[in-house]
Amino acid sequence: MRLCIVGYPLGHTLSPVVYNRYFRSLGISARYGTVEISPERFETVIGRILREYDGFNVTIPFKERILDHVEVQNEARIIRAVNCVFRNQGYNTDWIGFVKSLEDVDVSEPILVLGAGGAARAVLYGLCKMGMKHVILVNRTFNRAARLAESFRKLGLPLEVYDLSKLRQLLPRVKSLINTTSVGLKGDIFSIEPHDLSHLHLVYDVVYGETPLQQRAKGVGVVHVIGGEEMLRLQAVENLRIWGLLEDEEVFKRVFEEVTR
Ligand code: ATR
């Protein structure tokens, strides 16, 4: 089976190493490559990729643009982002990775979600599926968050929406913080001080790797501090399931941990 990841830039991606090592460990005849497409060439090249590959992952910045080129499955249509393709069908597995990563965590509300992009939509959809009811959405661009809130209200998830400047005022009101922005709270971009986090039960950062946000949360004793690795691993498990290649989840977990450690 021919598989790949489509995105730009792809210099940092560990996906080929993880998937190929997993395939080799189990003697699965599949190959996973990388296809870097510059944004201006996406529409020209995507048809050929759909013909040449059985399945692929889609990452930044194409998760929305791919919607016009595949048959979009229900959840991906609502989230408006596709990250996994199999034989012209487009799926979203990010939200499943998010929900599964919280299976053993008692998520306390209110929850503050930072960001209003594709990752935020997958997280909000997941929170909706988890039956959460008290979510506050904060974004740099207020209108983008307000539009998002409108569509999630229709799905039964009422959202309060605020501008990023209100973040520190809002933190004392919530028990969980989920950062979906790529910023990773570097330095003092969101001007959060460690004591703003000390009362929280959960700090979840969808950004891969240990960020200053996670370090600060750990430093003040937040019980559950979760980085993007679990969501990444668990969405990959769902991709393998869709491609019909999930032969041994434990082996995949071991390989993933070896490669990303
Ligand atoms: P993704 O699909 O990974 O979510 P995205 O759609 O580009 O990526 O969304 C990125 C999110 O990070 C957005 O919420 C964005 O805020 P805006 O809607 O105002 O653009 C947020 N973001 C990115 N850079 C930021 C920064 N320097 N400060 C604050 N928010 C930022």
GROMACS .gro file of C-alpha atoms and ligand atoms in nm:
model
  292
    1MET     CA    1   0.000   0.000   0.000
    2ARG     CA    2   0.132   0.348  -0.086
    3LEU     CA    3   0.085   0.614   0.180
    4CYS     CA    4   0.228   0.959   0.246
    5ILE     CA    5   0.192   1.287   0.429
    6VAL     CA    6   0.101   1.598   0.232
    7GLY     CA    7   0.187   1.939   0.373
    8TYR     CA    8   0.421   2.238   0.369
    9PRO     CA    9   0.681   2.259   0.510
   10LEU     CA   10   0.745   1.898   0.614
   11GLY     CA   11   1.104   1.918   0.732
   12HIS     CA   12   1.007   1.843   1.093
   13THR     CA   13   0.771   1.550   1.043
   14LEU     CA   14   0.844   1.220   1.216
   15SER     CA   15   0.543   1.045   1.061
   16PRO     CA   16   0.735   0.852   0.789
   17VAL     CA   17   0.983   0.716   1.045
   18VAL     CA   18   0.706   0.608   1.283
   19TYR     CA   19   0.477   0.446   1.026
   20ASN     CA   20   0.758   0.275   0.830
   21ARG     CA   21   0.916   0.133   1.143
   22TYR     CA   22   0.574   0.001   1.249
   23PHE     CA   23   0.516  -0.156   0.905
   24ARG     CA   24   0.861  -0.319   0.913
   25SER     CA   25   0.812  -0.452   1.269
   26LEU     CA   26   0.499  -0.639   1.160
   27GLY     CA   27   0.601  -0.725   0.804
   28ILE     CA   28   0.316  -0.514   0.661
   29SER     CA   29   0.372  -0.434   0.295
   30ALA     CA   30   0.317  -0.060   0.301
   31ARG     CA   31   0.540   0.243   0.247
   32TYR     CA   32   0.483   0.592   0.389
   33GLY     CA   33   0.655   0.888   0.220
   34THR     CA   34   0.645   1.267   0.227
   35VAL     CA   35   0.500   1.493  -0.041
   36GLU     CA   36   0.581   1.857   0.020
   37ILE     CA   37   0.371   2.086  -0.198
   38SER     CA   38   0.413   2.461  -0.199
   39PRO     CA   39   0.073   2.624  -0.132
   40GLU     CA   40   0.047   2.777  -0.482
   41ARG     CA   41   0.087   2.434  -0.647
   42PHE     CA   42  -0.164   2.245  -0.429
   43GLU     CA   43  -0.455   2.245  -0.676
   44THR     CA   44  -0.227   2.137  -0.964
   45VAL     CA   45  -0.071   1.844  -0.782
   46ILE     CA   46  -0.342   1.704  -0.554
   47GLY     CA   47  -0.524   1.511  -0.832
   48ARG     CA   48  -0.210   1.312  -0.910
   49ILE     CA   49  -0.156   1.236  -0.539
   50LEU     CA   50  -0.512   1.108  -0.509
   51ARG     CA   51  -0.449   0.876  -0.805
   52GLU     CA   52  -0.103   0.758  -0.701
   53TYR     CA   53  -0.154   0.697  -0.329
   54ASP     CA   54  -0.400   0.464  -0.158
   55GLY     CA   55  -0.410   0.687   0.146
   56PHE     CA   56  -0.242   0.988   0.298
   57ASN     CA   57  -0.238   1.233   0.584
   58VAL     CA   58  -0.294   1.600   0.530
   59THR     CA   59  -0.130   1.857   0.751
   60ILE     CA   60  -0.069   2.231   0.770
   61PRO     CA   61  -0.168   2.428   0.563
   62PHE     CA   62  -0.393   2.202   0.353
   63LYS     CA   63  -0.644   2.047   0.597
   64GLU     CA   64  -0.921   2.277   0.470
   65ARG     CA   65  -0.823   2.301   0.104
   66ILE     CA   66  -0.841   1.923   0.063
   67LEU     CA   67  -1.217   1.936   0.135
   68ASP     CA   68  -1.285   2.036  -0.228
   69HIS     CA   69  -1.101   1.731  -0.365
   70VAL     CA   70  -1.237   1.435  -0.166
   71GLU     CA   71  -1.567   1.287  -0.056
   72VAL     CA   72  -1.587   1.434   0.294
   73GLN     CA   73  -1.711   1.215   0.579
   74ASN     CA   74  -1.966   1.356   0.819
   75GLU     CA   75  -1.747   1.458   1.115
   76ALA     CA   76  -1.481   1.611   0.889
   77ARG     CA   77  -1.757   1.812   0.722
   78ILE     CA   78  -1.866   1.957   1.056
   79ILE     CA   79  -1.507   2.023   1.169
   80ARG     CA   80  -1.427   2.158   0.822
   81ALA     CA   81  -1.088   1.986   0.820
   82VAL     CA   82  -0.960   1.658   0.677
   83ASN     CA   83  -0.637   1.506   0.807
   84CYS     CA   84  -0.670   1.151   0.670
   85VAL     CA   85  -0.763   1.029   0.322
   86PHE     CA   86  -0.833   0.675   0.202
   87ARG     CA   87  -0.937   0.607  -0.157
   88ASN     CA   88  -1.083   0.954  -0.212
   89GLN     CA   89  -1.271   0.960   0.121
   90GLY     CA   90  -1.172   1.241   0.360
   91TYR     CA   91  -1.178   1.184   0.736
   92ASN     CA   92  -1.094   1.381   1.048
   93THR     CA   93  -0.915   1.167   1.307
   94ASP     CA   94  -0.770   1.457   1.512
   95TRP     CA   95  -1.086   1.485   1.720
   96ILE     CA   96  -1.082   1.110   1.799
   97GLY     CA   97  -0.716   1.136   1.906
   98PHE     CA   98  -0.812   1.425   2.134
   99VAL     CA   99  -1.105   1.242   2.297
  100LYS     CA  100  -0.907   0.919   2.345
  101SER     CA  101  -0.616   1.107   2.501
  102LEU     CA  102  -0.854   1.215   2.778
  103GLU     CA  103  -1.008   0.875   2.841
  104ASP     CA  104  -0.843   0.841   3.183
  105VAL     CA  105  -0.879   1.207   3.282
  106ASP     CA  106  -1.172   1.354   3.468
  107VAL     CA  107  -1.209   1.676   3.269
  108SER     CA  108  -1.339   1.956   3.491
  109GLU     CA  109  -1.551   2.241   3.360
  110PRO     CA  110  -1.552   2.529   3.288
  111ILE     CA  111  -1.297   2.473   3.011
  112LEU     CA  112  -1.113   2.757   2.837
  113VAL     CA  113  -1.015   2.680   2.477
  114LEU     CA  114  -0.756   2.909   2.321
  115GLY     CA  115  -0.764   2.950   1.943
  116ALA     CA  116  -1.018   2.923   1.665
  117GLY     CA  117  -0.840   2.744   1.379
  118GLY     CA  118  -0.864   2.387   1.252
  119ALA     CA  119  -0.715   2.235   1.566
  120ALA     CA  120  -0.967   2.427   1.779
  121ARG     CA  121  -1.255   2.294   1.569
  122ALA     CA  122  -1.139   1.933   1.621
  123VAL     CA  123  -1.101   1.994   1.997
  124LEU     CA  124  -1.443   2.162   2.025
  125TYR     CA  125  -1.604   1.879   1.832
  126GLY     CA  126  -1.438   1.634   2.072
  127LEU     CA  127  -1.560   1.830   2.377
  128CYS     CA  128  -1.907   1.829   2.225
  129LYS     CA  129  -1.892   1.449   2.186
  130MET     CA  130  -1.771   1.422   2.548
  131GLY     CA  131  -2.089   1.599   2.653
  132MET     CA  132  -1.917   1.914   2.783
  133LYS     CA  133  -2.145   2.212   2.831
  134HIS     CA  134  -1.940   2.493   2.978
  135VAL     CA  135  -1.670   2.607   2.737
  136ILE     CA  136  -1.517   2.951   2.697
  137LEU     CA  137  -1.351   3.028   2.363
  138VAL     CA  138  -1.072   3.286   2.349
  139ASN     CA  139  -0.902   3.401   2.031
  140ARG     CA  140  -0.681   3.684   1.905
  141THR     CA  141  -0.932   3.752   1.625
  142PHE     CA  142  -1.265   3.780   1.804
  143ASN     CA  143  -1.482   3.751   1.492
  144ARG     CA  144  -1.328   3.422   1.391
  145ALA     CA  145  -1.414   3.276   1.731
  146ALA     CA  146  -1.764   3.427   1.718
  147ARG     CA  147  -1.832   3.255   1.384
  148LEU     CA  148  -1.708   2.927   1.526
  149ALA     CA  149  -1.929   2.965   1.833
  150GLU     CA  150  -2.232   3.007   1.608
  151SER     CA  151  -2.178   2.671   1.438
  152PHE     CA  152  -2.104   2.485   1.763
  153ARG     CA  153  -2.410   2.635   1.932
  154LYS     CA  154  -2.615   2.458   1.663
  155LEU     CA  155  -2.447   2.130   1.762
  156GLY     CA  156  -2.550   2.177   2.124
  157LEU     CA  157  -2.229   2.323   2.263
  158PRO     CA  158  -2.291   2.675   2.390
  159LEU     CA  159  -1.970   2.881   2.385
  160GLU     CA  160  -1.886   3.210   2.552
  161VAL     CA  161  -1.648   3.405   2.329
  162TYR     CA  162  -1.378   3.654   2.431
  163ASP     CA  163  -1.087   3.840   2.286
  164LEU     CA  164  -0.732   3.734   2.381
  165SER     CA  165  -0.686   4.047   2.592
  166LYS     CA  166  -0.932   3.899   2.849
  167LEU     CA  167  -0.738   3.577   2.896
  168ARG     CA  168  -0.585   3.649   3.237
  169GLN     CA  169  -0.914   3.780   3.374
  170LEU     CA  170  -1.090   3.462   3.260
  171LEU     CA  171  -0.843   3.205   3.393
  172PRO     CA  172  -0.962   3.221   3.758
  173ARG     CA  173  -1.312   3.122   3.636
  174VAL     CA  174  -1.206   2.797   3.470
  175LYS     CA  175  -1.072   2.458   3.580
  176SER     CA  176  -0.921   2.341   3.250
  177LEU     CA  177  -0.716   2.519   2.983
  178ILE     CA  178  -0.670   2.381   2.632
  179ASN     CA  179  -0.432   2.565   2.400
  180THR     CA  180  -0.496   2.483   2.033
  181THR     CA  181  -0.280   2.761   1.886
  182SER     CA  182   0.056   2.695   1.735
  183VAL     CA  183   0.208   2.963   1.953
  184GLY     CA  184   0.279   2.719   2.234
  185LEU     CA  185   0.276   3.014   2.470
  186LYS     CA  186   0.635   3.094   2.392
  187GLY     CA  187   0.787   3.352   2.622
  188ASP     CA  188   0.515   3.587   2.736
  189ILE     CA  189   0.307   3.600   2.420
  190PHE     CA  190  -0.012   3.539   2.616
  191SER     CA  191   0.131   3.703   2.929
  192ILE     CA  192   0.029   3.412   3.153
  193GLU     CA  193   0.210   3.400   3.486
  194PRO     CA  194   0.263   3.067   3.666
  195HIS     CA  195   0.022   3.167   3.946
  196ASP     CA  196  -0.255   3.214   3.685
  197LEU     CA  197  -0.238   2.837   3.634
  198SER     CA  198  -0.195   2.702   3.986
  199HIS     CA  199  -0.568   2.635   4.049
  200LEU     CA  200  -0.622   2.442   3.723
  201HIS     CA  201  -0.693   2.066   3.710
  202LEU     CA  202  -0.590   2.028   3.348
  203VAL     CA  203  -0.358   2.211   3.109
  204TYR     CA  204  -0.367   2.058   2.761
  205ASP     CA  205  -0.144   2.186   2.485
  206VAL     CA  206  -0.209   2.038   2.141
  207VAL     CA  207   0.135   2.162   2.035
  208TYR     CA  208   0.385   1.884   2.003
  209GLY     CA  209   0.683   1.897   2.241
  210GLU     CA  210   0.719   2.048   2.586
  211THR     CA  211   0.620   2.415   2.569
  212PRO     CA  212   0.671   2.694   2.824
  213LEU     CA  213   0.299   2.660   2.904
  214GLN     CA  214   0.342   2.296   3.003
  215GLN     CA  215   0.658   2.372   3.200
  216ARG     CA  216   0.484   2.648   3.394
  217ALA     CA  217   0.180   2.428   3.461
  218LYS     CA  218   0.400   2.146   3.591
  219GLY     CA  219   0.597   2.393   3.800
  220VAL     CA  220   0.286   2.504   3.990
  221GLY     CA  221   0.156   2.150   4.041
  222VAL     CA  222  -0.129   2.123   3.789
  223VAL     CA  223  -0.242   1.759   3.818
  224HIS     CA  224  -0.291   1.683   3.449
  225VAL     CA  225  -0.045   1.844   3.208
  226ILE     CA  226  -0.083   1.694   2.862
  227GLY     CA  227   0.115   1.774   2.546
  228GLY     CA  228   0.026   1.703   2.184
  229GLU     CA  229   0.203   1.364   2.164
  230GLU     CA  230  -0.088   1.153   2.287
  231MET     CA  231  -0.333   1.317   2.045
  232LEU     CA  232  -0.081   1.268   1.765
  233ARG     CA  233  -0.028   0.902   1.849
  234LEU     CA  234  -0.397   0.827   1.891
  235GLN     CA  235  -0.501   1.001   1.568
  236ALA     CA  236  -0.234   0.791   1.393
  237VAL     CA  237  -0.393   0.476   1.537
  238GLU     CA  238  -0.725   0.588   1.385
  239ASN     CA  239  -0.553   0.653   1.049
  240LEU     CA  240  -0.416   0.296   1.052
  241ARG     CA  241  -0.764   0.167   1.134
  242ILE     CA  242  -0.909   0.355   0.833
  243TRP     CA  243  -0.633   0.223   0.604
  244GLY     CA  244  -0.696  -0.132   0.735
  245LEU     CA  245  -0.343  -0.156   0.878
  246LEU     CA  246  -0.403  -0.152   1.253
  247GLU     CA  247  -0.271  -0.499   1.326
  248ASP     CA  248  -0.119  -0.435   1.667
  249GLU     CA  249  -0.183  -0.111   1.856
  250GLU     CA  250   0.070  -0.198   2.127
  251VAL     CA  251   0.349  -0.233   1.870
  252PHE     CA  252   0.251   0.102   1.723
  253LYS     CA  253   0.261   0.261   2.068
  254ARG     CA  254   0.608   0.121   2.135
  255VAL     CA  255   0.741   0.238   1.797
  256PHE     CA  256   0.586   0.583   1.839
  257GLU     CA  257   0.746   0.623   2.182
  258GLU     CA  258   1.087   0.504   2.057
  259VAL     CA  259   1.085   0.754   1.770
  260THR     CA  260   0.947   1.055   1.955
  261ARG     CA  261   1.129   1.006   2.286
  262ATR     P1  262  -0.456   2.531   1.299
  262ATR     O1  263  -0.525   2.468   1.182
  262ATR     O2  264  -0.327   2.462   1.336
  262ATR     O3  265  -0.545   2.552   1.416
  262ATR     P2  266  -0.482   2.805   1.210
  262ATR     O4  267  -0.610   2.773   1.143
  262ATR     O5  268  -0.385   2.891   1.137
  262ATR     O6  269  -0.401   2.672   1.245
  262ATR     O7  270  -0.513   2.867   1.354
  262ATR     C1  271  -0.413   2.912   1.435
  262ATR     C2  272  -0.471   2.966   1.566
  262ATR     O8  273  -0.363   3.020   1.642
  262ATR     C3  274  -0.570   3.079   1.549
  262ATR     O9  275  -0.663   3.077   1.654
  262ATR     C4  276  -0.480   3.203   1.558
  262ATR    O10  277  -0.546   3.322   1.597
  262ATR     P3  278  -0.622   3.413   1.485
  262ATR    O11  279  -0.753   3.349   1.457
  262ATR    O12  280  -0.632   3.544   1.551
  262ATR    O13  281  -0.530   3.414   1.365
  262ATR     C5  282  -0.385   3.159   1.668
  262ATR     N1  283  -0.259   3.230   1.664
  262ATR     C6  284  -0.158   3.213   1.575
  262ATR     N2  285  -0.055   3.295   1.603
  262ATR     C7  286  -0.090   3.366   1.713
  262ATR     C8  287  -0.025   3.466   1.794
  262ATR     N3  288   0.098   3.510   1.766
  262ATR     N4  289  -0.091   3.515   1.901
  262ATR     C9  290  -0.217   3.471   1.929
  262ATR     N5  291  -0.283   3.377   1.859
  262ATR    C10  292  -0.220   3.325   1.753
   0.00000   0.00000   0.00000
